[in-house]
Short mmCIF file of C-alpha atoms in Angstrom, two decimals:
data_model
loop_
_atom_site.label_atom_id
_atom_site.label_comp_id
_atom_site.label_asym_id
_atom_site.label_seq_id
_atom_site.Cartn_x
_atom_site.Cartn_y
_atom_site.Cartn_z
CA UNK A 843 80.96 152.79 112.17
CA UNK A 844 77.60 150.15 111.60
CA UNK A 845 76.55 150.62 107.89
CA UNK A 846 73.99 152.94 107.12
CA UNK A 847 70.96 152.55 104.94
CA UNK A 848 71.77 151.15 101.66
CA UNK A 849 75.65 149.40 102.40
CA UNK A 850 75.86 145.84 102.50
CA UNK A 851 78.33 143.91 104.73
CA UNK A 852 81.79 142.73 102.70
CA UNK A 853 81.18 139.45 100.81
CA UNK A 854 85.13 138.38 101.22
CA UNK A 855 87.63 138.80 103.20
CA UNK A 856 88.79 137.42 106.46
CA UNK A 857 85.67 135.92 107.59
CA UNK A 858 84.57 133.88 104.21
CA UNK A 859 88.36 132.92 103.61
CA UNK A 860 88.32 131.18 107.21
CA UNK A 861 84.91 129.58 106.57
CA UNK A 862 85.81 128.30 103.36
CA UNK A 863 88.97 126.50 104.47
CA UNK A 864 87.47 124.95 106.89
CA UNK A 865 84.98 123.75 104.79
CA UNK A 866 87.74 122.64 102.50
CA UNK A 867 89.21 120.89 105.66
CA UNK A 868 86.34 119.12 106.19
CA UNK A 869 85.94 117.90 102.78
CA UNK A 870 89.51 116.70 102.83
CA UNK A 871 89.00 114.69 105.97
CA UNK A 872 85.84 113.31 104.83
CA UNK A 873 87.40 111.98 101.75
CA UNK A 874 90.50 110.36 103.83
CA UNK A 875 88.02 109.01 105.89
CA UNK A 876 85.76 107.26 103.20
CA UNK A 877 89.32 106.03 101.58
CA UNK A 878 90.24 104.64 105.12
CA UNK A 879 86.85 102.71 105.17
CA UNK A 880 87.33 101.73 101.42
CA UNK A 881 90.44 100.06 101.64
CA UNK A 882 89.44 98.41 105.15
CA UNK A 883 90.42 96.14 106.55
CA UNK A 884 94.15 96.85 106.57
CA UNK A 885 94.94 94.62 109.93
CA UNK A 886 93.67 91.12 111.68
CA UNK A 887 89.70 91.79 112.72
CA UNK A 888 88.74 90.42 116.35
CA UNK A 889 85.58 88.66 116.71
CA UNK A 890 84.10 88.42 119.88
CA UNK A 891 81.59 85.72 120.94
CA UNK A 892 79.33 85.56 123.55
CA UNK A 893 79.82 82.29 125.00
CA UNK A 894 81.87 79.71 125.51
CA UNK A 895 83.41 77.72 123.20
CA UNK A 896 81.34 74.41 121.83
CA UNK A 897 78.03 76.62 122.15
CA UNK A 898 75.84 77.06 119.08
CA UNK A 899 77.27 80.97 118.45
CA UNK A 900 80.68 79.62 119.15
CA UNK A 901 80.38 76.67 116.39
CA UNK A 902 78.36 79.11 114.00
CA UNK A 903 81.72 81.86 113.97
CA UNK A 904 84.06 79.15 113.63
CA UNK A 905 82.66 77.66 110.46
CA UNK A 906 82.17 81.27 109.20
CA UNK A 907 86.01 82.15 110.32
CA UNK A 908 87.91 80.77 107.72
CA UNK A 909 85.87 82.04 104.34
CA UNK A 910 85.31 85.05 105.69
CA UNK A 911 89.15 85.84 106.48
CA UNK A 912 89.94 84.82 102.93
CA UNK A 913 87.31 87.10 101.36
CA UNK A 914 88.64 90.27 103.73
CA UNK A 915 92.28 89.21 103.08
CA UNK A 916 92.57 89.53 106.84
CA UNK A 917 92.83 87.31 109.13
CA UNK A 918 89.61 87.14 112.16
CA UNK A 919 90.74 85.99 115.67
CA UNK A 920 87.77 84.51 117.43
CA UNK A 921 87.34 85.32 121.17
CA UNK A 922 85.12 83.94 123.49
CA UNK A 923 83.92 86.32 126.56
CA UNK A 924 81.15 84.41 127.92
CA UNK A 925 78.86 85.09 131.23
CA UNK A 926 75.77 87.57 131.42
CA UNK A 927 73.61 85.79 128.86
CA UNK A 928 76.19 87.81 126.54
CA UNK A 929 76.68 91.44 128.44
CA UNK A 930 80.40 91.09 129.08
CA UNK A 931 81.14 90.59 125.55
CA UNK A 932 78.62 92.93 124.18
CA UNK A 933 80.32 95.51 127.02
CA UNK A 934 83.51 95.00 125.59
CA UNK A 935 82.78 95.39 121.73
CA UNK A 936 80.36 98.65 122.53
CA UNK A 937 83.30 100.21 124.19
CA UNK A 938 85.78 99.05 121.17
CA UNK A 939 87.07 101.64 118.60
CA UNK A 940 84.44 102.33 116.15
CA UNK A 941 86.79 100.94 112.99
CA UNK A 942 85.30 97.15 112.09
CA UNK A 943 87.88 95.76 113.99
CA UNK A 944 86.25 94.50 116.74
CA UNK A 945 83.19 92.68 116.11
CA UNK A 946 80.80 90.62 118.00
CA UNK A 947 79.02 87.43 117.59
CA UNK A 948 76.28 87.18 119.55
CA UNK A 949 72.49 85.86 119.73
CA UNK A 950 69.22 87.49 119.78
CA UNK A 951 68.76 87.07 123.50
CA UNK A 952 71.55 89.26 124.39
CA UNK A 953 70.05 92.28 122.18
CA UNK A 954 66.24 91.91 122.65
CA UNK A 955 65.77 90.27 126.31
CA UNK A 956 68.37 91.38 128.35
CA UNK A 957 67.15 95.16 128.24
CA UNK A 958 64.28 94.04 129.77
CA UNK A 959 65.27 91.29 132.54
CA UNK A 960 68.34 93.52 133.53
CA UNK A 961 67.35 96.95 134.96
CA UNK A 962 71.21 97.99 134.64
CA UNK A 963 72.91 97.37 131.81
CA UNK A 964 76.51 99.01 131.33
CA UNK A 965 75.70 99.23 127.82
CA UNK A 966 72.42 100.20 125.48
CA UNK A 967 72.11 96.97 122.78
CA UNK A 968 69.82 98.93 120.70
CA UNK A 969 72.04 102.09 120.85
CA UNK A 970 75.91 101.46 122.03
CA UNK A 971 76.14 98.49 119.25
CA UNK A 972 74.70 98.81 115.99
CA UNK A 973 73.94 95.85 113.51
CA UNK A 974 75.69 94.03 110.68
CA UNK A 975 74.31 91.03 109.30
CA UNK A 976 72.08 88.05 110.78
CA UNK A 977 73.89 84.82 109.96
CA UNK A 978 72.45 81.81 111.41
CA UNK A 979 68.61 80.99 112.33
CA UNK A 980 67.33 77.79 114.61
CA UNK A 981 65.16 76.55 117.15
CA UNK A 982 65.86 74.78 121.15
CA UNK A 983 65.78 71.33 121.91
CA UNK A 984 64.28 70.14 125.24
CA UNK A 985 66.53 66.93 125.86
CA UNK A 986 66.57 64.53 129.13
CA UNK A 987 69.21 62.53 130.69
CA UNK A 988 68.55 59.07 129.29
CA UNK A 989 68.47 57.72 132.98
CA UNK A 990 65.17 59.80 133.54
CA UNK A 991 62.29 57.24 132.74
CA UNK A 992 60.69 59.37 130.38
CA UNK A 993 61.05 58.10 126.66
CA UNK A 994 58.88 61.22 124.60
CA UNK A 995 57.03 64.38 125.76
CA UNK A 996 54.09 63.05 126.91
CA UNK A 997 55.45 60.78 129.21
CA UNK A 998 57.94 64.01 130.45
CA UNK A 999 55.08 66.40 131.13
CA UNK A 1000 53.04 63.78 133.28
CA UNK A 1001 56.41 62.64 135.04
CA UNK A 1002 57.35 66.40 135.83
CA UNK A 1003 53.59 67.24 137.46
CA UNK A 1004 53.81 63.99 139.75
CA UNK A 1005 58.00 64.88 140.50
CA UNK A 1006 58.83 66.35 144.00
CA UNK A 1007 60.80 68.31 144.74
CA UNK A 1008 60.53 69.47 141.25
CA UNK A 1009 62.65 68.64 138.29
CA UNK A 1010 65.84 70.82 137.63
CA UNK A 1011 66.99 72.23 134.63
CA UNK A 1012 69.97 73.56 133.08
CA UNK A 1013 70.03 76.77 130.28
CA UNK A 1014 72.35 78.82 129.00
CA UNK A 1015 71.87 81.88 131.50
CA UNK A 1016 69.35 84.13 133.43
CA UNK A 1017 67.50 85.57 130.39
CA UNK A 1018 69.02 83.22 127.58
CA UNK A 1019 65.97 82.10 125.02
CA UNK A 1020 66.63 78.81 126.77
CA UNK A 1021 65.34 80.36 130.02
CA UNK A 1022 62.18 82.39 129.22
CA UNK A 1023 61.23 78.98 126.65
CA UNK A 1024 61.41 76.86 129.59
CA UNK A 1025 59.67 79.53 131.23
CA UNK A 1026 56.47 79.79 128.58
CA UNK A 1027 56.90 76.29 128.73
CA UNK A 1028 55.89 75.56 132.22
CA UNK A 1029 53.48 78.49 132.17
CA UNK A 1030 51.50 76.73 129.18
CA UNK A 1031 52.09 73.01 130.39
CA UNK A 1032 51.16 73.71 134.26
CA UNK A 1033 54.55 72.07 135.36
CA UNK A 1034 57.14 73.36 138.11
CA UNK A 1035 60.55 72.67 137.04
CA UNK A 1036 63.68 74.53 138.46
CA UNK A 1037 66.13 76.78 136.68
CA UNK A 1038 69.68 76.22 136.85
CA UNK A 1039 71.51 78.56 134.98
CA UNK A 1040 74.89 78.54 133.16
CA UNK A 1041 77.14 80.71 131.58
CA UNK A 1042 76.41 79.80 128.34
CA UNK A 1043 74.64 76.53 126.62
CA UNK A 1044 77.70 74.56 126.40
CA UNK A 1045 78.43 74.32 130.52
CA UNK A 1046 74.80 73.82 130.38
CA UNK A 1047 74.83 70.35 128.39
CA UNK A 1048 77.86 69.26 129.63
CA UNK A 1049 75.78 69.63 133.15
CA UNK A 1050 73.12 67.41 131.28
CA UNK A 1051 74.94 64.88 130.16
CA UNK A 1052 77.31 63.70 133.16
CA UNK A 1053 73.42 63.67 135.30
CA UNK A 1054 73.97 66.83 137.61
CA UNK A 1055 71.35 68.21 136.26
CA UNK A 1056 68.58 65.95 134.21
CA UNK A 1057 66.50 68.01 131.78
CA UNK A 1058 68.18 70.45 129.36
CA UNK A 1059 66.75 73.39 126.87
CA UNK A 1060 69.67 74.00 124.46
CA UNK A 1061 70.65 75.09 121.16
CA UNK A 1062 70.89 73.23 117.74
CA UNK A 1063 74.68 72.38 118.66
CA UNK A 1064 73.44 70.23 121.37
CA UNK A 1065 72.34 67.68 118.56
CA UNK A 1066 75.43 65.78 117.71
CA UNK A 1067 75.03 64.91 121.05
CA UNK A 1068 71.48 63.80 121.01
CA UNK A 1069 72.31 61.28 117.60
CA UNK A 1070 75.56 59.81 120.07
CA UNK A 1071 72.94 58.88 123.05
CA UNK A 1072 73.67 61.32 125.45
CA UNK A 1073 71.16 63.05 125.66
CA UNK A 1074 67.35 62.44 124.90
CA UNK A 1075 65.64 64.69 122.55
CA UNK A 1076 61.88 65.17 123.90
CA UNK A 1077 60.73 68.27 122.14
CA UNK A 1078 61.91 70.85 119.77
CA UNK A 1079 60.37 74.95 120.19
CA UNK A 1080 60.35 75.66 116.55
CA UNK A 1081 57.39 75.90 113.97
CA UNK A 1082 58.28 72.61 112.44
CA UNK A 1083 59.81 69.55 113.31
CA UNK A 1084 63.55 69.32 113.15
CA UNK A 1085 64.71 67.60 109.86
CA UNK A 1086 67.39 66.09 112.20
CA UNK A 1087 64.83 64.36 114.04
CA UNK A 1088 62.15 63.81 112.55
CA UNK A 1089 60.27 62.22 115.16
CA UNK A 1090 60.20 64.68 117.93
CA UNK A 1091 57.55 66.86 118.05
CA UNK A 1092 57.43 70.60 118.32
CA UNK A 1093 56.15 71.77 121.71
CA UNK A 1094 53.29 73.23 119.96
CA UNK A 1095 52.33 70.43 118.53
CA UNK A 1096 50.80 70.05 122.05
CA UNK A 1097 50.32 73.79 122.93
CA UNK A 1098 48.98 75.48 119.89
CA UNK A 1099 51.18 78.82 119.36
CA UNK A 1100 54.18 78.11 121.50
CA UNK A 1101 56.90 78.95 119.23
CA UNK A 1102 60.36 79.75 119.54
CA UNK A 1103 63.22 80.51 117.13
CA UNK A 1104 66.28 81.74 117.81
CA UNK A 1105 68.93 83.84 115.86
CA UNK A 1106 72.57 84.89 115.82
CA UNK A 1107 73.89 87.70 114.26
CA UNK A 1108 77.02 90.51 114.11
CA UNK A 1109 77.15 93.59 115.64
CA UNK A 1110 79.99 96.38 115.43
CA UNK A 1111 80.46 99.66 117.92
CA UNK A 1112 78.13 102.42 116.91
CA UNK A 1113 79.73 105.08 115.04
CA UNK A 1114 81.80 102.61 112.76
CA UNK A 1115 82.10 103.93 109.03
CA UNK A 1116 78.63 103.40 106.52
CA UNK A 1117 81.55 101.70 104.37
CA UNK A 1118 82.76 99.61 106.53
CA UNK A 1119 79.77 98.32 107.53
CA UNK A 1120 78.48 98.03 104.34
CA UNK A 1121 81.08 95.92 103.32
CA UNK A 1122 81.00 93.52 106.10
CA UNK A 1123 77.11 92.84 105.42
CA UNK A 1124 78.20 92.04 101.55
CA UNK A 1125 80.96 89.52 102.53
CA UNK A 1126 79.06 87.80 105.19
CA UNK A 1127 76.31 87.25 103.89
CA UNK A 1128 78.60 86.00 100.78
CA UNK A 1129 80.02 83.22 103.18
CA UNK A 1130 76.72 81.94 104.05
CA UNK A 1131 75.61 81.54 100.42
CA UNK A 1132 78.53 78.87 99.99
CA UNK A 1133 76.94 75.85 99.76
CA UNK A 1134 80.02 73.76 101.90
CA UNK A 1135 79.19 76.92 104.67
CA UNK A 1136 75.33 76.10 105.03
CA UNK A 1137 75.93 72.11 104.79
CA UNK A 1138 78.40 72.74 108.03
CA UNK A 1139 75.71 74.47 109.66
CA UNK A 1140 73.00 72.64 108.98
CA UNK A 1141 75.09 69.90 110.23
CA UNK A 1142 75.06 70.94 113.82
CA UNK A 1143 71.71 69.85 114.32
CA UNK A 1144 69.11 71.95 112.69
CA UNK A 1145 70.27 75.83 112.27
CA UNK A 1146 70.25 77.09 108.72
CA UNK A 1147 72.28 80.23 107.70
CA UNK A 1148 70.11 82.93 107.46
CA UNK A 1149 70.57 85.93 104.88
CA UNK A 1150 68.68 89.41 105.26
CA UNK A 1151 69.35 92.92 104.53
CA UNK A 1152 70.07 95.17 107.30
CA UNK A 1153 67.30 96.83 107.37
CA UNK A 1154 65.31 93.15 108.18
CA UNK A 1155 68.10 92.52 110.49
CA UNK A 1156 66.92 96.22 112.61
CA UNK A 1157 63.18 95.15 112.10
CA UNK A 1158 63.80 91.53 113.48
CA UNK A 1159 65.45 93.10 116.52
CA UNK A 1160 62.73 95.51 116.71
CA UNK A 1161 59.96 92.85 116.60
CA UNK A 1162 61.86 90.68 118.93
CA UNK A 1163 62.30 93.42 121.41
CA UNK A 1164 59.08 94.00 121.63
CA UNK A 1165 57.67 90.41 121.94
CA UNK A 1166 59.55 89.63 125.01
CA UNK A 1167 59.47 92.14 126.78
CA UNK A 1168 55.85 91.27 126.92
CA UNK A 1169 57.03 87.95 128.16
CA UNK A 1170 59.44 89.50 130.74
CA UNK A 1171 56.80 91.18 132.22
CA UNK A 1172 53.96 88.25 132.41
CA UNK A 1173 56.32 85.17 133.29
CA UNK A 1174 59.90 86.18 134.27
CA UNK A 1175 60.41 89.68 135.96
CA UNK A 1176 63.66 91.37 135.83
CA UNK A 1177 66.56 89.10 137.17
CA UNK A 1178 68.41 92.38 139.58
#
């Protein structure tokens, strides 16, 4: 029988006993958990890059490797997956057990641009891959095979509106920062130039500097190769002049506002443990406080290791996002 008037359902018995062990279940298996995450990481951690190696990324987790595998007690196996301005390797980690085991490397174009030049993507960059610490900040170098008889940017910009068929040049990928600047580039200077993209930036100089293709708009890590003569150094996109080279201008130094920075950064799969990735964001950003880490860096032609919380590092993504896929939609249109 229902109770009547005035009876009360039983406080104990079957019912509460099952409810509270599975509350005490849960309470054990959270606190395994949070040990698990505490004590990580217990095996070798795999970081994947998104291009090939010699690129800027590729130099940046290299110099980063060894410090940070002696901090973590671990050793980090660096991995290169390049090819879709960074979706195959960003594919692979998003998919990857969510443990801090599998990390990626990757640049700002890959989380911030592709979303909008790509109308499928087989995985979400603001959602499938969540992230862990910004590490390196720079800026693109516009450089010219030294047999094109152009000797600074003024002399390029009048030689590339009188060129036809236009000039060609090489980037680092359908979408990379290298692209769209180019892009903005022409758009603001009036000048046709053709895109030839690459896998990553890397292909892309080495394309540059045996003449297949003669102007280039690469990262920082294409400076070692500017200082041996390789390559010509016309322009830089940043907000200031490089301190490597002092004497090439900014491009908007000649177009008022064009500016363009790039940034790399770690990502792990969503989901991964709060402690985990909380600990990852304390000893990375510990490696690029070492002074010997930031003088390797800054050695590469220009980048500087760059140190944020993570909640700058989700508002820098955010901003990013946002800014171009304004200039997706004005210059570039989606790529598919």
């Amino acid at each position: 029988m229902l109770p009547t008037d005035g009876c009360q359902l039983p406080t104990s018995g079957p019912v509460t006993t099952h409810h509270s062990l599975l509350t005490l279940l849960a309470l054990a298996l959270l606190a395994a958990f949070d040990a698990a995450a505490q004590a990580y990481p217990t095996k070798p951690i795999r970081l994947v890059v998104v291009i090939a190696p010699g690129g800027g990324p590729d130099v940046a987790a290299r110099v980063m490797q060894p410090p940070l595998s002696e901090r973590l007690g671990q050793t980090i196996v660096v991995e290169n997956r390049p090819g879709a301005n960074g979706n195959i390797a960003g594919e692979w980690v998003a998919r990857s057990a969510p443990d801090g085991y599998t990390l990626l490397f990757g640049h700002d174009s890959g989380m911030v641009i592709n979303p909008h030049i790509y109308s499928k993507m087989t995985f979400d960059p603001l959602k499938d891959v969540t992230p862990v610490a910004t590490t390196v900040i720079t800026q693109l170098i516009l450089s010219v095979h030294p047999s094109l008889p152009v000797r600074n940017f003024r002399e390029f910009l009048a030689f590339a509106r009188k060129t036809s068929p236009p000039l060609h040049y090489a980037s680092g990928g359908n979408g990379s920062q290298h692209h769209l600047s180019t892009e903005m580039l022409k758009q603001r200077a009036g000048i046709n130039l053709v895109h030839v993209p690459y896998k990553s930036g890397s292909p892309a100089v080495a394309a540059a500097i045996v003449g297949d293709v003669p102007v280039v708009m690469a990262g920082s890590s294409s400076g070692p190769l500017v200082k041996a003569g390789k390559l010509r150094a016309i322009a830089s996109t940043g907000r200031e002049r490089l301190k490597l080279f002092p004497d090439v201008p900014t491009i908007g130094e000649y177009f008022p506002g064009y500016q363009v920075n790039n940034w790399l950064g770690i990502w792990a799969p969503a989901g991964t443990p709060e402690p985990v990735m909380a600990k990852l964001h304390a000893e990375i950003n510990q490696v690029l406080a070492m002074p010997e880490v930031g003088q390797r860096i800054r050695s590469v032609g220009g980048a500087e290791p760059w140190i944020t919380t993570r909640d700058d590092f989700a508002a820098a993504i955010q901003r990013d996002y946002e800014k171009y896929g304004k200039v997706v939609k004005e210059i570039v249109g989606r790529l598919d």
